[in-house]
């Protein structure tokens, strides 16, 4: 990329010279460094959120219908939605896929039955598998089995 700063009038050069990046390799390296840091933060947060999501699913079996709705639709949903939104960005498209499936499953429900909780537990089992085995990208054969399990006809 050509440095076009020299073509600008002097009054602009003085202010812009501090922000113009002329080395695209440096810029790319910096962007990759930032993404790597963010990926680490994402995985650390997920490491904390997985036991919380598991606990919410366990509690959902023990509480009345109204409280179950709050546990799943308001609390579990938020955790899984956050996981879904960032998974693919950091190399975990299966987490995004499973998160999207779980979110879609509960999004429009007015009540959450025990049968619904059992479906979410099966989805969560796959979420835990993807995370614990670091199934990056398409996840290979395990990833294909997961996608087939949750793909709608």
PDB file of C-alpha atoms in Angstrom:
ATOM      1  CA  UNK A   1       0.000   0.000   0.000  1.00  0.00           C
ATOM      2  CA  UNK A   2       1.462   3.343  -1.028  1.00  0.00           C
ATOM      3  CA  UNK A   3       1.884   5.996   1.628  1.00  0.00           C
ATOM      4  CA  UNK A   4      -0.339   8.811   0.352  1.00  0.00           C
ATOM      5  CA  UNK A   5       0.399  11.078   3.300  1.00  0.00           C
ATOM      6  CA  UNK A   6       2.993  12.937   1.224  1.00  0.00           C
ATOM      7  CA  UNK A   7       0.246  14.006  -1.187  1.00  0.00           C
ATOM      8  CA  UNK A   8      -1.749  15.838   1.502  1.00  0.00           C
ATOM      9  CA  UNK A   9      -1.394  19.536   2.293  1.00  0.00           C
ATOM     10  CA  UNK A  10       0.913  20.310   5.240  1.00  0.00           C
ATOM     11  CA  UNK A  11      -1.932  21.399   7.506  1.00  0.00           C
ATOM     12  CA  UNK A  12      -3.404  17.861   7.279  1.00  0.00           C
ATOM     13  CA  UNK A  13      -0.090  16.038   7.574  1.00  0.00           C
ATOM     14  CA  UNK A  14       0.564  17.471  11.012  1.00  0.00           C
ATOM     15  CA  UNK A  15      -2.655  15.977  12.448  1.00  0.00           C
ATOM     16  CA  UNK A  16      -2.921  12.795  10.433  1.00  0.00           C
ATOM     17  CA  UNK A  17       0.642  11.576  10.655  1.00  0.00           C
ATOM     18  CA  UNK A  18      -0.078  10.165  14.094  1.00  0.00           C
ATOM     19  CA  UNK A  19      -2.938   7.942  12.926  1.00  0.00           C
ATOM     20  CA  UNK A  20      -2.000   6.850   9.412  1.00  0.00           C
ATOM     21  CA  UNK A  21      -0.639   3.310   9.365  1.00  0.00           C
ATOM     22  CA  UNK A  22       1.490   2.647   6.324  1.00  0.00           C
ATOM     23  CA  UNK A  23       2.644  -0.864   7.170  1.00  0.00           C
ATOM     24  CA  UNK A  24      -0.241  -3.245   6.482  1.00  0.00           C
ATOM     25  CA  UNK A  25       1.738  -6.187   7.867  1.00  0.00           C
ATOM     26  CA  UNK A  26       2.113  -4.358  11.169  1.00  0.00           C
ATOM     27  CA  UNK A  27      -1.583  -3.518  11.202  1.00  0.00           C
ATOM     28  CA  UNK A  28      -2.518  -7.122  10.430  1.00  0.00           C
ATOM     29  CA  UNK A  29      -0.188  -8.423  13.147  1.00  0.00           C
ATOM     30  CA  UNK A  30      -1.694  -6.023  15.667  1.00  0.00           C
ATOM     31  CA  UNK A  31      -5.235  -7.052  14.697  1.00  0.00           C
ATOM     32  CA  UNK A  32      -4.303 -10.730  15.095  1.00  0.00           C
ATOM     33  CA  UNK A  33      -2.771  -9.990  18.492  1.00  0.00           C
ATOM     34  CA  UNK A  34      -5.947  -8.245  19.625  1.00  0.00           C
ATOM     35  CA  UNK A  35      -8.121 -11.121  18.346  1.00  0.00           C
ATOM     36  CA  UNK A  36      -5.902 -13.632  20.108  1.00  0.00           C
ATOM     37  CA  UNK A  37      -6.295 -11.729  23.388  1.00  0.00           C
ATOM     38  CA  UNK A  38     -10.050 -11.547  22.890  1.00  0.00           C
ATOM     39  CA  UNK A  39     -10.210 -15.268  22.107  1.00  0.00           C
ATOM     40  CA  UNK A  40      -8.424 -15.968  25.391  1.00  0.00           C
ATOM     41  CA  UNK A  41     -10.931 -13.786  27.231  1.00  0.00           C
ATOM     42  CA  UNK A  42     -13.823 -15.518  25.457  1.00  0.00           C
ATOM     43  CA  UNK A  43     -12.555 -18.966  26.453  1.00  0.00           C
ATOM     44  CA  UNK A  44     -11.950 -17.875  30.049  1.00  0.00           C
ATOM     45  CA  UNK A  45     -15.485 -16.486  30.254  1.00  0.00           C
ATOM     46  CA  UNK A  46     -16.896 -19.648  28.723  1.00  0.00           C
ATOM     47  CA  UNK A  47     -14.951 -21.700  31.267  1.00  0.00           C
ATOM     48  CA  UNK A  48     -16.823 -19.756  33.973  1.00  0.00           C
ATOM     49  CA  UNK A  49     -20.204 -19.806  32.195  1.00  0.00           C
ATOM     50  CA  UNK A  50     -20.385 -23.542  31.454  1.00  0.00           C
ATOM     51  CA  UNK A  51     -20.798 -24.562  35.131  1.00  0.00           C
ATOM     52  CA  UNK A  52     -23.319 -21.747  35.591  1.00  0.00           C
ATOM     53  CA  UNK A  53     -25.371 -22.963  32.601  1.00  0.00           C
ATOM     54  CA  UNK A  54     -25.159 -26.530  33.874  1.00  0.00           C
ATOM     55  CA  UNK A  55     -26.350 -25.420  37.309  1.00  0.00           C
ATOM     56  CA  UNK A  56     -29.272 -23.484  35.803  1.00  0.00           C
ATOM     57  CA  UNK A  57     -30.385 -26.588  33.907  1.00  0.00           C
ATOM     58  CA  UNK A  58     -30.174 -28.727  37.065  1.00  0.00           C
ATOM     59  CA  UNK A  59     -32.157 -26.170  39.073  1.00  0.00           C
ATOM     60  CA  UNK A  60     -34.802 -26.015  36.344  1.00  0.00           C
ATOM     61  CA  UNK A  61     -35.866 -29.557  37.286  1.00  0.00           C
ATOM     62  CA  UNK A  62     -36.497 -28.536  40.891  1.00  0.00           C
ATOM     63  CA  UNK A  63     -38.454 -25.307  40.651  1.00  0.00           C
ATOM     64  CA  UNK A  64     -42.053 -24.390  39.787  1.00  0.00           C
ATOM     65  CA  UNK A  65     -43.002 -23.544  36.218  1.00  0.00           C
ATOM     66  CA  UNK A  66     -42.790 -19.747  36.616  1.00  0.00           C
ATOM     67  CA  UNK A  67     -39.338 -19.873  38.207  1.00  0.00           C
ATOM     68  CA  UNK A  68     -38.201 -22.402  35.577  1.00  0.00           C
ATOM     69  CA  UNK A  69     -39.136 -19.907  32.883  1.00  0.00           C
ATOM     70  CA  UNK A  70     -36.962 -17.275  34.561  1.00  0.00           C
ATOM     71  CA  UNK A  71     -34.024 -19.672  34.943  1.00  0.00           C
ATOM     72  CA  UNK A  72     -34.117 -20.785  31.333  1.00  0.00           C
ATOM     73  CA  UNK A  73     -35.565 -17.949  29.287  1.00  0.00           C
ATOM     74  CA  UNK A  74     -33.908 -15.108  31.143  1.00  0.00           C
ATOM     75  CA  UNK A  75     -30.693 -16.499  32.646  1.00  0.00           C
ATOM     76  CA  UNK A  76     -29.659 -19.585  30.634  1.00  0.00           C
ATOM     77  CA  UNK A  77     -30.696 -17.892  27.398  1.00  0.00           C
ATOM     78  CA  UNK A  78     -28.459 -14.870  28.088  1.00  0.00           C
ATOM     79  CA  UNK A  79     -25.395 -17.065  28.711  1.00  0.00           C
ATOM     80  CA  UNK A  80     -25.984 -19.215  25.650  1.00  0.00           C
ATOM     81  CA  UNK A  81     -26.736 -16.143  23.526  1.00  0.00           C
ATOM     82  CA  UNK A  82     -23.416 -14.546  24.500  1.00  0.00           C
ATOM     83  CA  UNK A  83     -21.587 -17.772  23.680  1.00  0.00           C
ATOM     84  CA  UNK A  84     -23.355 -18.008  20.320  1.00  0.00           C
ATOM     85  CA  UNK A  85     -22.588 -14.446  19.326  1.00  0.00           C
ATOM     86  CA  UNK A  86     -18.834 -14.759  19.675  1.00  0.00           C
ATOM     87  CA  UNK A  87     -18.079 -18.426  19.004  1.00  0.00           C
ATOM     88  CA  UNK A  88     -17.496 -18.281  15.261  1.00  0.00           C
ATOM     89  CA  UNK A  89     -15.353 -15.153  15.566  1.00  0.00           C
ATOM     90  CA  UNK A  90     -12.905 -17.054  17.749  1.00  0.00           C
ATOM     91  CA  UNK A  91     -12.825 -20.287  15.764  1.00  0.00           C
ATOM     92  CA  UNK A  92     -15.732 -22.121  17.368  1.00  0.00           C
ATOM     93  CA  UNK A  93     -18.566 -22.072  14.819  1.00  0.00           C
ATOM     94  CA  UNK A  94     -20.044 -25.201  16.429  1.00  0.00           C
ATOM     95  CA  UNK A  95     -20.595 -23.229  19.628  1.00  0.00           C
ATOM     96  CA  UNK A  96     -22.352 -20.563  17.584  1.00  0.00           C
ATOM     97  CA  UNK A  97     -24.430 -23.243  15.842  1.00  0.00           C
ATOM     98  CA  UNK A  98     -25.451 -24.918  19.109  1.00  0.00           C
ATOM     99  CA  UNK A  99     -26.049 -21.596  20.822  1.00  0.00           C
ATOM    100  CA  UNK A 100     -28.268 -20.457  17.966  1.00  0.00           C
ATOM    101  CA  UNK A 101     -30.204 -23.713  18.143  1.00  0.00           C
ATOM    102  CA  UNK A 102     -30.733 -23.374  21.909  1.00  0.00           C
ATOM    103  CA  UNK A 103     -31.726 -19.705  21.585  1.00  0.00           C
ATOM    104  CA  UNK A 104     -34.180 -20.453  18.784  1.00  0.00           C
ATOM    105  CA  UNK A 105     -35.610 -23.344  20.782  1.00  0.00           C
ATOM    106  CA  UNK A 106     -36.567 -21.204  23.790  1.00  0.00           C
ATOM    107  CA  UNK A 107     -36.943 -17.723  22.288  1.00  0.00           C
ATOM    108  CA  UNK A 108     -40.713 -17.691  21.699  1.00  0.00           C
ATOM    109  CA  UNK A 109     -41.799 -20.103  24.416  1.00  0.00           C
ATOM    110  CA  UNK A 110     -44.296 -18.810  26.944  1.00  0.00           C
ATOM    111  CA  UNK A 111     -43.557 -21.665  29.353  1.00  0.00           C
ATOM    112  CA  UNK A 112     -40.630 -24.001  29.781  1.00  0.00           C
ATOM    113  CA  UNK A 113     -41.602 -27.600  30.453  1.00  0.00           C
ATOM    114  CA  UNK A 114     -39.392 -30.323  31.882  1.00  0.00           C
ATOM    115  CA  UNK A 115     -39.304 -31.812  28.386  1.00  0.00           C
ATOM    116  CA  UNK A 116     -37.891 -28.515  27.129  1.00  0.00           C
ATOM    117  CA  UNK A 117     -35.224 -28.637  29.834  1.00  0.00           C
ATOM    118  CA  UNK A 118     -34.259 -32.149  28.740  1.00  0.00           C
ATOM    119  CA  UNK A 119     -33.811 -30.959  25.144  1.00  0.00           C
ATOM    120  CA  UNK A 120     -31.641 -28.084  26.376  1.00  0.00           C
ATOM    121  CA  UNK A 121     -29.582 -30.523  28.458  1.00  0.00           C
ATOM    122  CA  UNK A 122     -28.868 -32.576  25.338  1.00  0.00           C
ATOM    123  CA  UNK A 123     -27.824 -29.432  23.457  1.00  0.00           C
ATOM    124  CA  UNK A 124     -25.690 -28.396  26.431  1.00  0.00           C
ATOM    125  CA  UNK A 125     -23.984 -31.808  26.465  1.00  0.00           C
ATOM    126  CA  UNK A 126     -22.760 -31.052  22.948  1.00  0.00           C
ATOM    127  CA  UNK A 127     -21.728 -27.518  23.954  1.00  0.00           C
ATOM    128  CA  UNK A 128     -19.622 -28.981  26.745  1.00  0.00           C
ATOM    129  CA  UNK A 129     -18.103 -31.533  24.322  1.00  0.00           C
ATOM    130  CA  UNK A 130     -17.147 -28.849  21.784  1.00  0.00           C
ATOM    131  CA  UNK A 131     -15.555 -26.749  24.516  1.00  0.00           C
ATOM    132  CA  UNK A 132     -13.778 -29.544  26.419  1.00  0.00           C
ATOM    133  CA  UNK A 133     -12.343 -31.106  23.260  1.00  0.00           C
ATOM    134  CA  UNK A 134     -11.583 -27.733  21.631  1.00  0.00           C
ATOM    135  CA  UNK A 135     -13.460 -28.638  18.462  1.00  0.00           C
ATOM    136  CA  UNK A 136     -12.330 -25.715  16.329  1.00  0.00           C
ATOM    137  CA  UNK A 137     -13.657 -25.008  12.861  1.00  0.00           C
ATOM    138  CA  UNK A 138     -16.104 -27.605  11.606  1.00  0.00           C
ATOM    139  CA  UNK A 139     -15.062 -30.014  14.376  1.00  0.00           C
ATOM    140  CA  UNK A 140     -14.246 -32.858  11.995  1.00  0.00           C
ATOM    141  CA  UNK A 141     -16.281 -36.051  12.309  1.00  0.00           C
ATOM    142  CA  UNK A 142     -17.501 -35.163  15.796  1.00  0.00           C
ATOM    143  CA  UNK A 143     -18.636 -31.791  14.536  1.00  0.00           C
ATOM    144  CA  UNK A 144     -20.530 -33.387  11.655  1.00  0.00           C
ATOM    145  CA  UNK A 145     -22.333 -35.743  14.066  1.00  0.00           C
ATOM    146  CA  UNK A 146     -23.294 -32.784  16.238  1.00  0.00           C
ATOM    147  CA  UNK A 147     -24.621 -30.829  13.254  1.00  0.00           C
ATOM    148  CA  UNK A 148     -26.611 -33.825  12.014  1.00  0.00           C
ATOM    149  CA  UNK A 149     -28.103 -34.333  15.475  1.00  0.00           C
ATOM    150  CA  UNK A 150     -29.462 -30.785  15.604  1.00  0.00           C
ATOM    151  CA  UNK A 151     -30.122 -30.041  11.969  1.00  0.00           C
ATOM    152  CA  UNK A 152     -33.779 -29.518  11.316  1.00  0.00           C
ATOM    153  CA  UNK A 153     -35.314 -31.516   8.426  1.00  0.00           C
TER     154      UNK A 153
END
